[in-house]
CSV table of C-alpha atoms and ligand atoms in Angstrom, one decimal:
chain,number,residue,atom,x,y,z
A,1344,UNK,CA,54.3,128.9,87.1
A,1345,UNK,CA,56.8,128.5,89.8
A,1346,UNK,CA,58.0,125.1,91.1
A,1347,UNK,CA,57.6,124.8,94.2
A,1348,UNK,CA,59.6,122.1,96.1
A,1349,UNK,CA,58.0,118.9,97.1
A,1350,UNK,CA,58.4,119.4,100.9
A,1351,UNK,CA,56.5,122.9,100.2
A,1352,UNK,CA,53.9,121.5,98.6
A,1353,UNK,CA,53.4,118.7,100.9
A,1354,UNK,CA,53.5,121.0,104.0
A,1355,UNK,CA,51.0,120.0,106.6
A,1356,UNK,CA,47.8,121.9,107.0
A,1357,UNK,CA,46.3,120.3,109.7
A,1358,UNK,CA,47.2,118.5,113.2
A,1359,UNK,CA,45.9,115.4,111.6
A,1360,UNK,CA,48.7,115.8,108.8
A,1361,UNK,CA,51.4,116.2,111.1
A,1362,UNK,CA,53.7,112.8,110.7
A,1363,UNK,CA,54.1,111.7,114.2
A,1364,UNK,CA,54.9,114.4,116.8
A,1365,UNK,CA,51.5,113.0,118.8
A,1366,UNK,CA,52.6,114.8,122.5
A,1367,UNK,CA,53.4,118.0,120.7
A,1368,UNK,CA,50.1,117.8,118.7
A,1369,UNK,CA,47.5,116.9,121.9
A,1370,UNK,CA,48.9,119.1,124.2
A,1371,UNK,CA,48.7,121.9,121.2
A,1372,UNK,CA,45.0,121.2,120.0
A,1373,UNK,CA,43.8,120.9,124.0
A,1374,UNK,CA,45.8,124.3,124.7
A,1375,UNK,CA,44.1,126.2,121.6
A,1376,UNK,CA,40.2,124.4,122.5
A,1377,UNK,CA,40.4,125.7,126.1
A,1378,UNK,CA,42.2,129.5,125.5
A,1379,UNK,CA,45.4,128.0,127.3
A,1380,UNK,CA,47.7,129.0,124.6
A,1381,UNK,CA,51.4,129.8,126.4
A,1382,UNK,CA,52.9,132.9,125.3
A,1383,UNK,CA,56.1,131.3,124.3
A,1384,UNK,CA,57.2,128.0,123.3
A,1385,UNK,CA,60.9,126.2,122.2
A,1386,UNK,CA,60.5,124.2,120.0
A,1387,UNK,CA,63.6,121.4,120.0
A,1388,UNK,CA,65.0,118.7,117.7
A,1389,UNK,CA,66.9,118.0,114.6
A,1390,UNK,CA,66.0,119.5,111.6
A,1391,UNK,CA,63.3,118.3,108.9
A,1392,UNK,CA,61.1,117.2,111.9
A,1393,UNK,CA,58.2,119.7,112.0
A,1394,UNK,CA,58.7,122.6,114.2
A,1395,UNK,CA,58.6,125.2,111.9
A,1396,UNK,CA,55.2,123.6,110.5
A,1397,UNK,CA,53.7,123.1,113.9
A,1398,UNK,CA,54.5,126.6,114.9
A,1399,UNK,CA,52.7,128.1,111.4
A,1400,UNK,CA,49.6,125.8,111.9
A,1401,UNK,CA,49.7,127.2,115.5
A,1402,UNK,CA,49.3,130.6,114.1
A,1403,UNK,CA,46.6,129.4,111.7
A,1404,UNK,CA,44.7,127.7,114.9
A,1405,UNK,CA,44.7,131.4,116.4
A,1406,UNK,CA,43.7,133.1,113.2
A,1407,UNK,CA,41.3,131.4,111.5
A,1408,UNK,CA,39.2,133.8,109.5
A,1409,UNK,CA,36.6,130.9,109.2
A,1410,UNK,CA,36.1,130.8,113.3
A,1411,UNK,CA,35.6,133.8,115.5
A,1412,UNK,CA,38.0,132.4,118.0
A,1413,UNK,CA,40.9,130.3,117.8
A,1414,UNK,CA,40.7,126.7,116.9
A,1415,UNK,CA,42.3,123.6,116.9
A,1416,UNK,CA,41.2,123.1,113.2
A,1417,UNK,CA,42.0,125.5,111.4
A,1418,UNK,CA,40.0,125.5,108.1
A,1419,UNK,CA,43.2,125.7,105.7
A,1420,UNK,CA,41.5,127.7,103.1
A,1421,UNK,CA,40.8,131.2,104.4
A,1422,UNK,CA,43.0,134.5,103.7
A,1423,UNK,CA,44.7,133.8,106.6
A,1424,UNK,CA,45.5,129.9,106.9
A,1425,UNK,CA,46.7,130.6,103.4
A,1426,UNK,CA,48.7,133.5,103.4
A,1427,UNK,CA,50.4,131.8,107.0
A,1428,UNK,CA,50.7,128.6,104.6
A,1429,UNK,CA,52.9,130.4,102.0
A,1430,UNK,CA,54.5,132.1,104.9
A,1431,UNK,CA,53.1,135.9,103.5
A,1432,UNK,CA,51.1,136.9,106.7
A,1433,UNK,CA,51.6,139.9,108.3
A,1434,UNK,CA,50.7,138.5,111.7
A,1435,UNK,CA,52.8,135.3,111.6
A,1436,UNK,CA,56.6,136.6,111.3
A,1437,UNK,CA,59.3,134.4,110.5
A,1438,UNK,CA,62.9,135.3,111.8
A,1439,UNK,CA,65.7,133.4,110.8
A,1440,UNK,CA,68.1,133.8,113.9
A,1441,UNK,CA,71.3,132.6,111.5
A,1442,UNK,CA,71.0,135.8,110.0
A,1443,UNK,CA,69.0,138.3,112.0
A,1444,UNK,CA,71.1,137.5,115.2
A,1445,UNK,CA,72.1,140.9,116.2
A,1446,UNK,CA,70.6,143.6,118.9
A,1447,UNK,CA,69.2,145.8,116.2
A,1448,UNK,CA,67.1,143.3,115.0
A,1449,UNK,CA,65.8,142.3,118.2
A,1450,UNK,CA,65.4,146.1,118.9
A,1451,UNK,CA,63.0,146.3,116.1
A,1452,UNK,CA,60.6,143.4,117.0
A,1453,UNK,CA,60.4,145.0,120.4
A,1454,UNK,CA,59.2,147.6,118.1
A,1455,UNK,CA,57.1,145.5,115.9
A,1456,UNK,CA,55.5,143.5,118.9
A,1457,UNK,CA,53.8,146.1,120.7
A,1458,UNK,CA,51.9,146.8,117.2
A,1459,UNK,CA,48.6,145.0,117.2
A,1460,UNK,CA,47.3,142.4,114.7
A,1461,UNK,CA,47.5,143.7,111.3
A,1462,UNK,CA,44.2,141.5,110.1
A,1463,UNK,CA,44.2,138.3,112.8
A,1464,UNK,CA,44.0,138.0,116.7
A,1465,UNK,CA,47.4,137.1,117.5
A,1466,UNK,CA,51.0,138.1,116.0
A,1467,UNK,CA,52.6,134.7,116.4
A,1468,UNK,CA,57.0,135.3,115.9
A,1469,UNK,CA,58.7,132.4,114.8
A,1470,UNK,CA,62.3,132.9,115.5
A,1471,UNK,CA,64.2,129.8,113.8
A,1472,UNK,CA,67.6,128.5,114.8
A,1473,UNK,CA,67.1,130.7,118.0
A,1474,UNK,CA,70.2,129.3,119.3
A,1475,UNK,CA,72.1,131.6,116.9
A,1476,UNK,CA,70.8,134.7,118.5
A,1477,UNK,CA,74.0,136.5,120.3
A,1478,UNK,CA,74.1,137.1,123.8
A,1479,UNK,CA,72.9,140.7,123.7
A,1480,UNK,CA,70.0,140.2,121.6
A,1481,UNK,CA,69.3,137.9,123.9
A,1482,UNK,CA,69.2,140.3,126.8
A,1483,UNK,CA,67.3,142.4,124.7
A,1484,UNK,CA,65.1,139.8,123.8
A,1485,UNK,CA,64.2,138.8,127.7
A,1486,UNK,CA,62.7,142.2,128.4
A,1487,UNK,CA,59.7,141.3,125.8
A,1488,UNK,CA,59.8,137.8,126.9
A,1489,UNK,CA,58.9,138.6,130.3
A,1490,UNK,CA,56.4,141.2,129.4
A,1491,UNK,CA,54.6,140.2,126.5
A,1492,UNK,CA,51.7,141.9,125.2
A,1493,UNK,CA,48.4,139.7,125.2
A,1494,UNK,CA,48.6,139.2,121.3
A,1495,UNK,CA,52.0,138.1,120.9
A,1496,UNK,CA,53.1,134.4,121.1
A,1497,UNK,CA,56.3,133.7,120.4
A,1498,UNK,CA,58.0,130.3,119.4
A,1499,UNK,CA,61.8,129.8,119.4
A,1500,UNK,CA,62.7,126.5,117.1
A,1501,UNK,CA,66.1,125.3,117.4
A,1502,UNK,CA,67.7,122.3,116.6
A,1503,UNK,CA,70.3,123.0,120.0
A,1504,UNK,CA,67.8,123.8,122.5
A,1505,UNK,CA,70.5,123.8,125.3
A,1506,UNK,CA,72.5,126.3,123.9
A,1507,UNK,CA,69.4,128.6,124.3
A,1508,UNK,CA,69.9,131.1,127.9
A,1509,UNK,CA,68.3,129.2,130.6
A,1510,UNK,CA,66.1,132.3,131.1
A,1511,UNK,CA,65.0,132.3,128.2
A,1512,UNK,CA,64.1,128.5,128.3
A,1513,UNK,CA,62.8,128.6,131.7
A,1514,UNK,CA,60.2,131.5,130.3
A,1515,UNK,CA,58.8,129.2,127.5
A,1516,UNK,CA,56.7,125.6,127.5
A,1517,UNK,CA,59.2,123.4,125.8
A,1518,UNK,CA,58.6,120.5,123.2
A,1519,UNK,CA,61.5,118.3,122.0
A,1520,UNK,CA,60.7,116.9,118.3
A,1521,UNK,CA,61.9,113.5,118.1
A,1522,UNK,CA,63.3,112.3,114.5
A,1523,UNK,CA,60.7,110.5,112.4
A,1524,UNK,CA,60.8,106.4,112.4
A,1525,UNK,CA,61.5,105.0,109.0
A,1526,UNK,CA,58.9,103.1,108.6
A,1527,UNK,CA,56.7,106.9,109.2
A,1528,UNK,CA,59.0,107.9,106.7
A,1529,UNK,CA,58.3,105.4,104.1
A,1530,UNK,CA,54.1,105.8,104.8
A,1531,UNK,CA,54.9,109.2,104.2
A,1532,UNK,CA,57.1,109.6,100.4
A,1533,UNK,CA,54.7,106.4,99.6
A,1534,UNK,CA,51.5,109.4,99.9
A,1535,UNK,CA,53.5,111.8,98.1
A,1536,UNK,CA,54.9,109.6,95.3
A,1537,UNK,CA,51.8,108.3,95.0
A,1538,UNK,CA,49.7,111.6,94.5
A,1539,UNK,CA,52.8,112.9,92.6
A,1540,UNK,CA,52.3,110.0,89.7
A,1541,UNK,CA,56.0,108.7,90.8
A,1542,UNK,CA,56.3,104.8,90.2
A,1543,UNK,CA,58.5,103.8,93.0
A,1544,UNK,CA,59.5,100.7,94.9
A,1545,UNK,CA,59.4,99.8,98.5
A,1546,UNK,CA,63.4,99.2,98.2
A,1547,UNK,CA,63.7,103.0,96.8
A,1548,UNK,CA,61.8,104.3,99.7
A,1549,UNK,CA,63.5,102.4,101.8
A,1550,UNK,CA,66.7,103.7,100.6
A,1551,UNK,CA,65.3,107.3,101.0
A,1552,UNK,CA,64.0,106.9,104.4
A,1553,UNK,CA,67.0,105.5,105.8
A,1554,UNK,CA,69.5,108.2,104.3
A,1555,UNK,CA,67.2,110.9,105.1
A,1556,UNK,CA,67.7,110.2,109.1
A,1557,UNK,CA,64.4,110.6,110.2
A,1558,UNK,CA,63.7,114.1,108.6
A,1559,UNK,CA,60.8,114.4,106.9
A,1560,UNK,CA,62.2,117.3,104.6
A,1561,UNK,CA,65.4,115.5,103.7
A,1562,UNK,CA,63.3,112.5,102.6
A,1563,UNK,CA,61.1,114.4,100.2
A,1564,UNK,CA,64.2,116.6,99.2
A,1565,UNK,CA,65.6,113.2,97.7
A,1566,UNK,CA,62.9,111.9,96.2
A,1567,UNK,CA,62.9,115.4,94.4
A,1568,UNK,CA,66.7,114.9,93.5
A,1569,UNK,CA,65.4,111.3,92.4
A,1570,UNK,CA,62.7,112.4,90.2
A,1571,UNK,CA,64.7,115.3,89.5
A,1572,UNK,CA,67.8,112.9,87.9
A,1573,UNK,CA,66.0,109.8,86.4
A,1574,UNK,CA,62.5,111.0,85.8
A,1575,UNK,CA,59.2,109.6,87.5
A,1576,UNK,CA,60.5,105.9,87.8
A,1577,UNK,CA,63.4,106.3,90.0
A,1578,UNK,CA,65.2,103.2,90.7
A,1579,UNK,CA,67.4,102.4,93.6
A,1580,UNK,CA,70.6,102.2,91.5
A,1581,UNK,CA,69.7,106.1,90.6
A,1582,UNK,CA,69.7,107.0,94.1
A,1583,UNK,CA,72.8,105.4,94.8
A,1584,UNK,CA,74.1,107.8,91.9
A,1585,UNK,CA,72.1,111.1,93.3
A,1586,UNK,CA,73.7,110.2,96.4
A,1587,UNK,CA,77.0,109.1,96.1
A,1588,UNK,CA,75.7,106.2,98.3
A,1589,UNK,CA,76.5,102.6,98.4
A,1590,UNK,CA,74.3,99.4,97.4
A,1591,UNK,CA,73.5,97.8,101.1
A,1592,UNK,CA,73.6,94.3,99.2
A,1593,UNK,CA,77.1,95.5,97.8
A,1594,UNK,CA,78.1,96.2,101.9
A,1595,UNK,CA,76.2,92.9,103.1
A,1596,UNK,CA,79.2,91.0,100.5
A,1597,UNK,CA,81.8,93.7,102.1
A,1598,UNK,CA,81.2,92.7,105.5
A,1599,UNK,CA,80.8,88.7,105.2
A,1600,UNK,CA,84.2,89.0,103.2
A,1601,UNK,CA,85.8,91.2,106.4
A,1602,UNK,CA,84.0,88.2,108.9
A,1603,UNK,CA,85.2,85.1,106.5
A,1604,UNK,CA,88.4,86.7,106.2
A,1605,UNK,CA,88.6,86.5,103.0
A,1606,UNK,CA,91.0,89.6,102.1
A,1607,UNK,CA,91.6,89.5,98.3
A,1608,UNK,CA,87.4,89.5,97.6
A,1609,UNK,CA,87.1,92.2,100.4
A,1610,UNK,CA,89.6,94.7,98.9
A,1611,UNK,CA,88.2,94.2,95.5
A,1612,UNK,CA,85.0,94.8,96.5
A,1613,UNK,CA,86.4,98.4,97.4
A,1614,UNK,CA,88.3,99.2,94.3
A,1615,UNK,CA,84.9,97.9,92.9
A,1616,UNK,CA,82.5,100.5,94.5
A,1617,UNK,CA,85.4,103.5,94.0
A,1618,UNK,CA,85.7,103.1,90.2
A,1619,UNK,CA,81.7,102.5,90.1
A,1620,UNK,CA,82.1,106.5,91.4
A,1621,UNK,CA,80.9,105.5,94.9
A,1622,UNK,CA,82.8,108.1,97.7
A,1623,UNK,CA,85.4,105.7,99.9
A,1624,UNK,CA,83.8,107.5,102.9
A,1625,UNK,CA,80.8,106.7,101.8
A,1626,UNK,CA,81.8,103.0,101.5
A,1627,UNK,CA,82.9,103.2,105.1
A,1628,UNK,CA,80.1,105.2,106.4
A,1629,UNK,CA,77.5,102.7,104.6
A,1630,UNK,CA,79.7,99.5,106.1
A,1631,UNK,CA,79.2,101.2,109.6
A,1632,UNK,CA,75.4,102.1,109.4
A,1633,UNK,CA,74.9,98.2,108.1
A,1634,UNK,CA,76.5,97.0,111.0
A,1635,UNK,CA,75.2,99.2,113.2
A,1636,UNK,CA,71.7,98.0,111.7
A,1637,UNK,CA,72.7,94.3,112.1
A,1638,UNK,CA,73.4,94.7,115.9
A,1639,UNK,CA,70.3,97.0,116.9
A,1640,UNK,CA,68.7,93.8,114.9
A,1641,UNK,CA,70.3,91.4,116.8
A,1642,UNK,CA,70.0,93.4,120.4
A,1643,UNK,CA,66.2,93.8,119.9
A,1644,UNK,CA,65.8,90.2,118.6
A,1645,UNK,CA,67.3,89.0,122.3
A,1646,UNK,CA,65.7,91.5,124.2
A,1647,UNK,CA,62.2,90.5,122.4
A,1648,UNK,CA,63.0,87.0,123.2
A,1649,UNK,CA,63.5,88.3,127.0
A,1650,UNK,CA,67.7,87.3,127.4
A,1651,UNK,CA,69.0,90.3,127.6
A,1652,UNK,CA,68.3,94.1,128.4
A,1653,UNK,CA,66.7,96.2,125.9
A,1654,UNK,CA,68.9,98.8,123.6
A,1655,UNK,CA,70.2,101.1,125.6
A,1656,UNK,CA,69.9,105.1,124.2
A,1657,UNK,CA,67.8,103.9,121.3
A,1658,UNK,CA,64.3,104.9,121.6
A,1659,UNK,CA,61.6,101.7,121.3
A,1660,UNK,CA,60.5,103.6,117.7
A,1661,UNK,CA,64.1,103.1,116.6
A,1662,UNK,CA,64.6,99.7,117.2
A,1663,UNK,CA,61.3,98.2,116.4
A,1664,UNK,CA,62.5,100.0,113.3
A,1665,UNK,CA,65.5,98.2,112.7
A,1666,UNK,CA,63.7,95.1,114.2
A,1667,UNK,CA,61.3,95.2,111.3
A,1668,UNK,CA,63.8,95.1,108.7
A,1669,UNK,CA,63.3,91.3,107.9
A,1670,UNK,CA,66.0,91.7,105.3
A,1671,UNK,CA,68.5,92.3,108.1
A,1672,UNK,CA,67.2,89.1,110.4
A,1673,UNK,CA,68.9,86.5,108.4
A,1674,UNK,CA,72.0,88.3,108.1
A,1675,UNK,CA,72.1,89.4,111.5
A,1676,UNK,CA,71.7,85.6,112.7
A,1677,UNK,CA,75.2,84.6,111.2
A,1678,UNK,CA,76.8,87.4,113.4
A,1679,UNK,CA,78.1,87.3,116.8
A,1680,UNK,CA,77.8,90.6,118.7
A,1681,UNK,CA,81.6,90.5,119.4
A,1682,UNK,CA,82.1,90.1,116.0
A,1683,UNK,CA,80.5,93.0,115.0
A,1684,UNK,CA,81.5,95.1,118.2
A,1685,UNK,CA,84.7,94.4,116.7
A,1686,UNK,CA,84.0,95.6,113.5
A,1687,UNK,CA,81.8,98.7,114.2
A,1688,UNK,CA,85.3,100.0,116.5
A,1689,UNK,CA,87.8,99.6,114.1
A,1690,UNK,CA,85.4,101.0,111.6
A,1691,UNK,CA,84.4,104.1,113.5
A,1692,UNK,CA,88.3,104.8,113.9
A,1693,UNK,CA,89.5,104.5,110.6
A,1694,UNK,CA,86.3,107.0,109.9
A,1695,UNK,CA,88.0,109.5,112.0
A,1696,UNK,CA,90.9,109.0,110.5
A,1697,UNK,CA,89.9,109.0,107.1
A,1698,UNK,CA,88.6,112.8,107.5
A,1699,UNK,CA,92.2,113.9,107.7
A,1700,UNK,CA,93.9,111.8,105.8
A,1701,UNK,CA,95.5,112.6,102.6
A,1702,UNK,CA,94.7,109.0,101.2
A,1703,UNK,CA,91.1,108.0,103.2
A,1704,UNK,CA,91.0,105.1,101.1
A,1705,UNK,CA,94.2,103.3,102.1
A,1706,UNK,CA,93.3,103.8,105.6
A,1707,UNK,CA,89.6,101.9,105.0
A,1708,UNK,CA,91.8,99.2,102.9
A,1709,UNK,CA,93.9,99.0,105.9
A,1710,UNK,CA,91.6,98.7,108.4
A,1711,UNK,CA,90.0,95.9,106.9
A,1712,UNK,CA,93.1,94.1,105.9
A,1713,UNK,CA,93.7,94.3,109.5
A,1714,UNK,CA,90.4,92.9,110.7
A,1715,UNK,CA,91.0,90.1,107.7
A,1716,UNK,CA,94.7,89.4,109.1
A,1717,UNK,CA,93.8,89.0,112.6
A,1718,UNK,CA,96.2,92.1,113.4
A,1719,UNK,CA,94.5,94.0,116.1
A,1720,UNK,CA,93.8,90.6,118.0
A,1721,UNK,CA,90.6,89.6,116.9
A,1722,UNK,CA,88.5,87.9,119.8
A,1723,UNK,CA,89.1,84.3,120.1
A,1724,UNK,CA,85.7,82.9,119.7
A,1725,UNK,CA,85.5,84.3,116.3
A,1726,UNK,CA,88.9,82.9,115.6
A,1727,UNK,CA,87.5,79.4,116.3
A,1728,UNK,CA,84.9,79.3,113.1
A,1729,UNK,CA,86.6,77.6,109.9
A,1730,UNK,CA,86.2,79.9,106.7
A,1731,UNK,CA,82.5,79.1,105.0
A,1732,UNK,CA,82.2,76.4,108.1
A,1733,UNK,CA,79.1,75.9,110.4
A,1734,UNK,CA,78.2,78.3,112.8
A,1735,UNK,CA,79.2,78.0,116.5
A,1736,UNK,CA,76.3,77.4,118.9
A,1737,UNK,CA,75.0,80.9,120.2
A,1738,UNK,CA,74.6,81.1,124.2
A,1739,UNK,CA,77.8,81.6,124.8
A,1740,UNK,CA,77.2,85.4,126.2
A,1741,UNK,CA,80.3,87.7,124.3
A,1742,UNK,CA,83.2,88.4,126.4
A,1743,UNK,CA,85.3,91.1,125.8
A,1744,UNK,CA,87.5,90.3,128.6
A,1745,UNK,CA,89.1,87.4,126.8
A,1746,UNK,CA,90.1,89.4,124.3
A,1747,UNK,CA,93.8,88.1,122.8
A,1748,UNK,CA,93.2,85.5,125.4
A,1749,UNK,CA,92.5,81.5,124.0
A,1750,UNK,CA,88.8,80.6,124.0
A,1751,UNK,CA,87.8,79.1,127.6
A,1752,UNK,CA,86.9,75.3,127.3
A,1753,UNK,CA,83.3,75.0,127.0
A,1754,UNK,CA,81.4,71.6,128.1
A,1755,UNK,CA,80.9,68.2,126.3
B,1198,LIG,ZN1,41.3,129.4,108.0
């Protein structure tokens, strides 16, 4: 029997098992009900997030053996919904651009497209990572694009829509694919697992859902690797281990060392997580993405609480994300935002810099020495807290302008 990976096996069949992707899915299902199907679409956004599904359930919408015209439900269990769901149909073509990028491929579907149906209504092309295409077969390309025979639809998914011709765009009804939410994510492995006969906690999902960055086919691809490395009870500590990742509670200790100054603990905690086999840019990359986490927490807190302007370039899925991680809310209460402004900058250099240097983990060690030593001029107002002391009273709005500068009086 062959395996067959969990995000193959867990492919949608229907609209309804789509996870999110609700303006791609209406405006799909109302096209195919009233014969208003577009003869091209571009299909945009990063990878794992469902175009390549929603274009195959397309083609199962149009050729549904089980309906005598296309449908918006498919019925999943014909020849044709399954042969498209294994990816074996003769009328629904997939085309990897990364590899067939060239003029004489593009040559032949011109061939290929005037051919009619082989056994559905519609031949439905699925050119993936269209961005790859080169500029000729491009060219090429635009000729059938701007005559298509009445059978053909195609759909270009690419994870760099921009870098597509604007011809070619401005022929085809566009859909970006936004990343999946977390919490999406978690609803999602929790289904699998749970039909799989995995015994997994709400911390290991979390973990999952959070590296996986909301693809759906990177979270299922590490709940395989879990499964895969420590049988059907993965725990979070085997994660870490798949993925060379970092315990957030080990990071929460990291960081309050780095804010309390206290140097000694915070490079031991380093050397701690490198002989434990964790990667140092992992270490760093983990310390940012906390932080990160702490201030979309703290930025959605104050703009629920109506002081202060809501998260700018995060969408309202991503930060009611972070805002539901109640495990950050206490954590993100002892920070300032200046403090971890200050943080998150030296951090995101001393990333870059790690990438080329010959010794990555001196520079983290470094960099937080220096934020523990008060060396790059570490804002005033955090200067003002006593090690392990009380917190100052919030209010006071952060000001980056008094940077270096003492901290200005404040009232009685
Ligand atoms: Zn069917």
């Amino acid at each position: 029997m062959t395996h067959l990976s969990l995000n193959r096996r867990w492919r949608p069949r229907s609209f309804d098992e789509v996870t999110r992707q609700e303006h791609v899915t209406r405006t799909l299902r109302n096209a195919v009900s009233q014969g208003r199907v577009a003869q091209a679409y571009l299909f945009g956004g990063q990878r794992g997030t469902g175009k390549t599904t929603m274009a195959r359930l397309l083609g199962m919408c149009l050729n549904c053996q089980a309906h005598d015209a296309p449908t918006p439900d498919p019925c999943g269990r014909c020849e044709s919904c399954r042969a498209i769901a294994a990816g074996t149909s003769p009328d629904v073509i997939e085309l990897d651009a990364a590899s067939n990028r060239g003029i004489d491929e593009i040559r032949a579907l011109q061939e290929n497209v005037r051919l009619s149906p082989m056994s559905g209504r519609y031949k439905v092309y699925i050119i993936d990572e269209a961005h790859q295409m080169t500029k000729d077969a491009y060219n090429a390309f635009l000729k059938t694009l701007e005559e298509p025979p009445a059978h053909v639809v195609f759909v270009l998914a690419t994870t760099e829509p921009e870098r597509i011709l604007p011809t070619v765009r401005s022929r085809c009804q566009r859909f970006d694919f936004r990343p999946i939410p977390e919490p999406d994510l978690v609803e999602r492995l929790r289904t699998v697992a749970a039909a799989e006969g995995f015994k997994v906690t709400d911390e290991l999902l979390a973990h999952i859902a959070r590296k996986a960055d909301g693809s759906v086919r990177d979270a299922l691809g590490l709940l395989e690797q879990c499964v895969a490395f420590a049988g059907e009870s993965p725990t979070v500590e085997d994660f870490l281990t798949v993925t060379g990742g970092v315990d957030r509670a080990a990071l929460r200790r990291l960081a309050e060392a780095v804010r309390e100054r206290r140097a000694a603990e915070a490079i031991g905690l380093v050397d701690e997580m490198v002989r434990t086999g964790r990667d140092v840019g992992a270490v760093c990359g983990g310390l940012i993405t906390y932080l990160r986490d702490l201030f979309l927490t703290k930025l959605h807190r104050s703009a629920a609480a109506g002081d202060g302007p809501a998260p700018d370039g995060e969408s309202p899925d991503t930060a009611s994300a972070a805002g539901r991680d109640s495990e950050l809310d206490p954590a993100a209460e002892e920070w300032s935002q200046t403090e971890l402004l200050t943080l998150l900058d030296a951090l995101a250099r001393a990333e870059a810099e790690m990438k080329y240097s010959p010794q990555p983990r001196l520079v983290l060690e470094m960099t937080l020495l220096a934020l523990c030593l008060e060396a790059d001029g570490r804002p005033a107002d955090a200067a003002e807290r006593p090690p392990g002391g009380p917190t100052p009273p919030r209010g006071r709005p952060a000001a980056p302008g008094n940077k270096g500068r003492p901290a200005p009086e404040t009232g009685p």
